[in-house]
Amino acid sequence: MSGSVSPATRQRLLDAMQRLLAGAPNHTDGRLTKNNLCREAQVSRATMNRASDILAEWDARVSDSPAAATARECDDELDRLRRDLTASRTRYRELQDQLDAAATVIAALAEENAAMRRQAADSAIRSVIPLQGSRSLR
């Protein structure tokens, strides 16, 4: 007997473990958690916790299971995607800063261009020189 659980409870836990690891749960969503193990076995969490040898076997089998490998792969992919997202956000901020700086320079150049055009137009009007030697008709 494991800990202080009865042989019937021990068998229920072992059967529940087999169903969960096989992907054929009867009473849970099939996730490989200890909470689902006790729910699948239809025993209380406290009762399950007294079956320490079964919990040790659960931990060993879950860590070696294909589902655990898939979960690790998903976690690794999620970590990679988070790093990529952080890098993308950093690059976005850099590009936005460059865009803002370029817009400021363009606005300043446009204003300078407009001022120079006004100055050129004003100086063209003032620089009209009367023709010399023209005689007025009297």
mmCIF file of C-alpha atoms in Angstrom:
data_model
loop_
_atom_site.group_PDB
_atom_site.id
_atom_site.type_symbol
_atom_site.label_atom_id
_atom_site.label_comp_id
_atom_site.label_asym_id
_atom_site.label_seq_id
_atom_site.Cartn_x
_atom_site.Cartn_y
_atom_site.Cartn_z
ATOM 1 C CA MET A 1 0.000 0.000 0.000
ATOM 2 C CA SER A 2 1.322 3.500 -0.808
ATOM 3 C CA GLY A 3 1.256 5.933 2.092
ATOM 4 C CA SER A 4 -2.106 5.535 3.749
ATOM 5 C CA VAL A 5 -4.377 4.899 0.790
ATOM 6 C CA SER A 6 -6.373 1.745 0.324
ATOM 7 C CA PRO A 7 -5.617 -0.742 -2.424
ATOM 8 C CA ALA A 8 -8.862 0.282 -4.167
ATOM 9 C CA THR A 9 -7.851 3.971 -4.114
ATOM 10 C CA ARG A 10 -4.374 3.070 -5.316
ATOM 11 C CA GLN A 11 -5.888 1.165 -8.247
ATOM 12 C CA ARG A 12 -8.233 4.067 -9.064
ATOM 13 C CA LEU A 13 -5.257 6.429 -9.175
ATOM 14 C CA LEU A 14 -3.229 4.048 -11.357
ATOM 15 C CA ASP A 15 -6.172 3.547 -13.734
ATOM 16 C CA ALA A 16 -6.732 7.304 -13.917
ATOM 17 C CA MET A 17 -3.035 7.816 -14.633
ATOM 18 C CA GLN A 18 -3.191 5.297 -17.483
ATOM 19 C CA ARG A 19 -6.280 6.938 -18.986
ATOM 20 C CA LEU A 20 -4.758 10.415 -18.823
ATOM 21 C CA LEU A 21 -1.409 9.305 -20.257
ATOM 22 C CA ALA A 22 -3.203 7.402 -23.026
ATOM 23 C CA GLY A 23 -5.246 10.492 -23.874
ATOM 24 C CA ALA A 24 -8.546 8.813 -23.012
ATOM 25 C CA PRO A 25 -9.902 10.607 -19.924
ATOM 26 C CA ASN A 26 -13.395 9.902 -18.617
ATOM 27 C CA HIS A 27 -13.862 12.762 -16.150
ATOM 28 C CA THR A 28 -11.466 15.570 -17.137
ATOM 29 C CA ASP A 29 -10.255 17.601 -20.106
ATOM 30 C CA GLY A 30 -7.181 15.367 -20.432
ATOM 31 C CA ARG A 31 -4.500 17.863 -19.388
ATOM 32 C CA LEU A 32 -1.664 16.139 -17.569
ATOM 33 C CA THR A 33 -1.999 17.858 -14.208
ATOM 34 C CA LYS A 34 -2.175 16.453 -10.707
ATOM 35 C CA ASN A 35 -5.515 18.176 -10.263
ATOM 36 C CA ASN A 36 -6.842 16.224 -13.241
ATOM 37 C CA LEU A 37 -5.308 13.009 -11.862
ATOM 38 C CA CYS A 38 -7.323 13.211 -8.641
ATOM 39 C CA ARG A 39 -10.459 14.294 -10.536
ATOM 40 C CA GLU A 40 -10.023 11.476 -13.058
ATOM 41 C CA ALA A 41 -9.611 8.976 -10.196
ATOM 42 C CA GLN A 42 -12.557 10.597 -8.430
ATOM 43 C CA VAL A 43 -10.659 10.946 -5.178
ATOM 44 C CA SER A 44 -9.896 14.043 -3.145
ATOM 45 C CA ARG A 45 -6.656 15.934 -3.585
ATOM 46 C CA ALA A 46 -5.727 15.104 0.028
ATOM 47 C CA THR A 47 -6.230 11.386 -0.624
ATOM 48 C CA MET A 48 -4.129 11.565 -3.765
ATOM 49 C CA ASN A 49 -1.380 13.453 -1.903
ATOM 50 C CA ARG A 50 -1.082 10.559 0.567
ATOM 51 C CA ALA A 51 -0.141 8.264 -2.352
ATOM 52 C CA SER A 52 3.396 9.624 -2.600
ATOM 53 C CA ASP A 53 4.773 6.729 -4.661
ATOM 54 C CA ILE A 54 2.009 7.169 -7.238
ATOM 55 C CA LEU A 55 2.705 10.916 -7.385
ATOM 56 C CA ALA A 56 6.411 10.217 -7.913
ATOM 57 C CA GLU A 57 5.536 7.817 -10.742
ATOM 58 C CA TRP A 58 3.141 10.444 -12.173
ATOM 59 C CA ASP A 59 5.877 13.082 -12.168
ATOM 60 C CA ALA A 60 8.344 10.719 -13.851
ATOM 61 C CA ARG A 61 5.909 9.543 -16.510
ATOM 62 C CA VAL A 62 4.532 12.999 -17.267
ATOM 63 C CA SER A 63 8.021 14.458 -17.700
ATOM 64 C CA ASP A 64 8.882 11.643 -20.148
ATOM 65 C CA SER A 65 5.579 11.651 -21.998
ATOM 66 C CA PRO A 66 5.120 12.870 -25.573
ATOM 67 C CA ALA A 67 2.675 15.444 -24.227
ATOM 68 C CA ALA A 68 5.394 16.871 -21.978
ATOM 69 C CA ALA A 69 7.807 16.988 -24.922
ATOM 70 C CA THR A 70 5.165 18.786 -26.967
ATOM 71 C CA ALA A 71 4.549 21.187 -24.088
ATOM 72 C CA ARG A 72 8.292 21.906 -23.861
ATOM 73 C CA GLU A 73 8.398 22.516 -27.622
ATOM 74 C CA CYS A 74 5.436 24.869 -27.329
ATOM 75 C CA ASP A 75 7.107 26.681 -24.434
ATOM 76 C CA ASP A 76 10.321 27.016 -26.444
ATOM 77 C CA GLU A 77 8.380 28.338 -29.445
ATOM 78 C CA LEU A 78 6.505 30.761 -27.208
ATOM 79 C CA ASP A 79 9.794 32.017 -25.742
ATOM 80 C CA ARG A 80 11.203 32.495 -29.256
ATOM 81 C CA LEU A 81 8.076 34.353 -30.375
ATOM 82 C CA ARG A 82 8.241 36.605 -27.308
ATOM 83 C CA ARG A 83 11.885 37.423 -28.078
ATOM 84 C CA ASP A 84 10.971 38.132 -31.709
ATOM 85 C CA LEU A 85 8.094 40.360 -30.605
ATOM 86 C CA THR A 86 10.371 42.303 -28.258
ATOM 87 C CA ALA A 87 12.926 42.759 -31.047
ATOM 88 C CA SER A 88 10.185 43.837 -33.471
ATOM 89 C CA ARG A 89 8.817 46.369 -31.009
ATOM 90 C CA THR A 90 12.316 47.754 -30.455
ATOM 91 C CA ARG A 91 12.868 48.021 -34.219
ATOM 92 C CA TYR A 92 9.447 49.669 -34.634
ATOM 93 C CA ARG A 93 10.346 52.305 -32.032
ATOM 94 C CA GLU A 94 13.679 52.968 -33.770
ATOM 95 C CA LEU A 95 11.977 53.338 -37.157
ATOM 96 C CA GLN A 96 9.254 55.540 -35.676
ATOM 97 C CA ASP A 97 11.934 57.804 -34.173
ATOM 98 C CA GLN A 98 13.658 58.019 -37.566
ATOM 99 C CA LEU A 99 10.339 58.781 -39.262
ATOM 100 C CA ASP A 100 9.536 61.516 -36.751
ATOM 101 C CA ALA A 101 12.983 63.061 -37.232
ATOM 102 C CA ALA A 102 12.627 62.927 -41.030
ATOM 103 C CA ALA A 103 9.169 64.539 -40.852
ATOM 104 C CA THR A 104 10.581 67.352 -38.705
ATOM 105 C CA VAL A 105 13.432 67.966 -41.164
ATOM 106 C CA ILE A 106 11.052 67.871 -44.147
ATOM 107 C CA ALA A 107 8.716 70.369 -42.481
ATOM 108 C CA ALA A 108 11.643 72.692 -41.717
ATOM 109 C CA LEU A 109 12.937 72.407 -45.291
ATOM 110 C CA ALA A 110 9.473 73.064 -46.716
ATOM 111 C CA GLU A 111 9.158 76.202 -44.591
ATOM 112 C CA GLU A 112 12.642 77.348 -45.599
ATOM 113 C CA ASN A 113 11.801 76.694 -49.257
ATOM 114 C CA ALA A 114 8.589 78.716 -48.987
ATOM 115 C CA ALA A 115 10.474 81.575 -47.319
ATOM 116 C CA MET A 116 13.105 81.553 -50.055
ATOM 117 C CA ARG A 117 10.406 81.594 -52.752
ATOM 118 C CA ARG A 118 8.719 84.570 -51.062
ATOM 119 C CA GLN A 119 12.066 86.353 -50.803
ATOM 120 C CA ALA A 120 12.837 85.661 -54.467
ATOM 121 C CA ALA A 121 9.418 86.908 -55.527
ATOM 122 C CA ASP A 122 9.776 90.067 -53.419
ATOM 123 C CA SER A 123 13.259 90.824 -54.736
ATOM 124 C CA ALA A 124 12.128 90.279 -58.334
ATOM 125 C CA ILE A 125 9.463 92.937 -57.939
ATOM 126 C CA ARG A 126 11.890 95.402 -56.365
ATOM 127 C CA SER A 127 14.568 94.862 -58.924
ATOM 128 C CA VAL A 128 12.628 96.221 -61.870
ATOM 129 C CA ILE A 129 14.972 98.713 -63.435
ATOM 130 C CA PRO A 130 13.571 101.395 -65.704
ATOM 131 C CA LEU A 131 15.043 101.428 -69.185
ATOM 132 C CA GLN A 132 17.591 104.161 -69.662
ATOM 133 C CA GLY A 133 17.532 106.409 -72.631
ATOM 134 C CA SER A 134 13.900 106.122 -73.192
ATOM 135 C CA ARG A 135 12.302 109.359 -74.132
ATOM 136 C CA SER A 136 8.954 110.250 -73.102
ATOM 137 C CA LEU A 137 6.570 111.341 -75.746
ATOM 138 C CA ARG A 138 5.398 114.812 -75.230
#
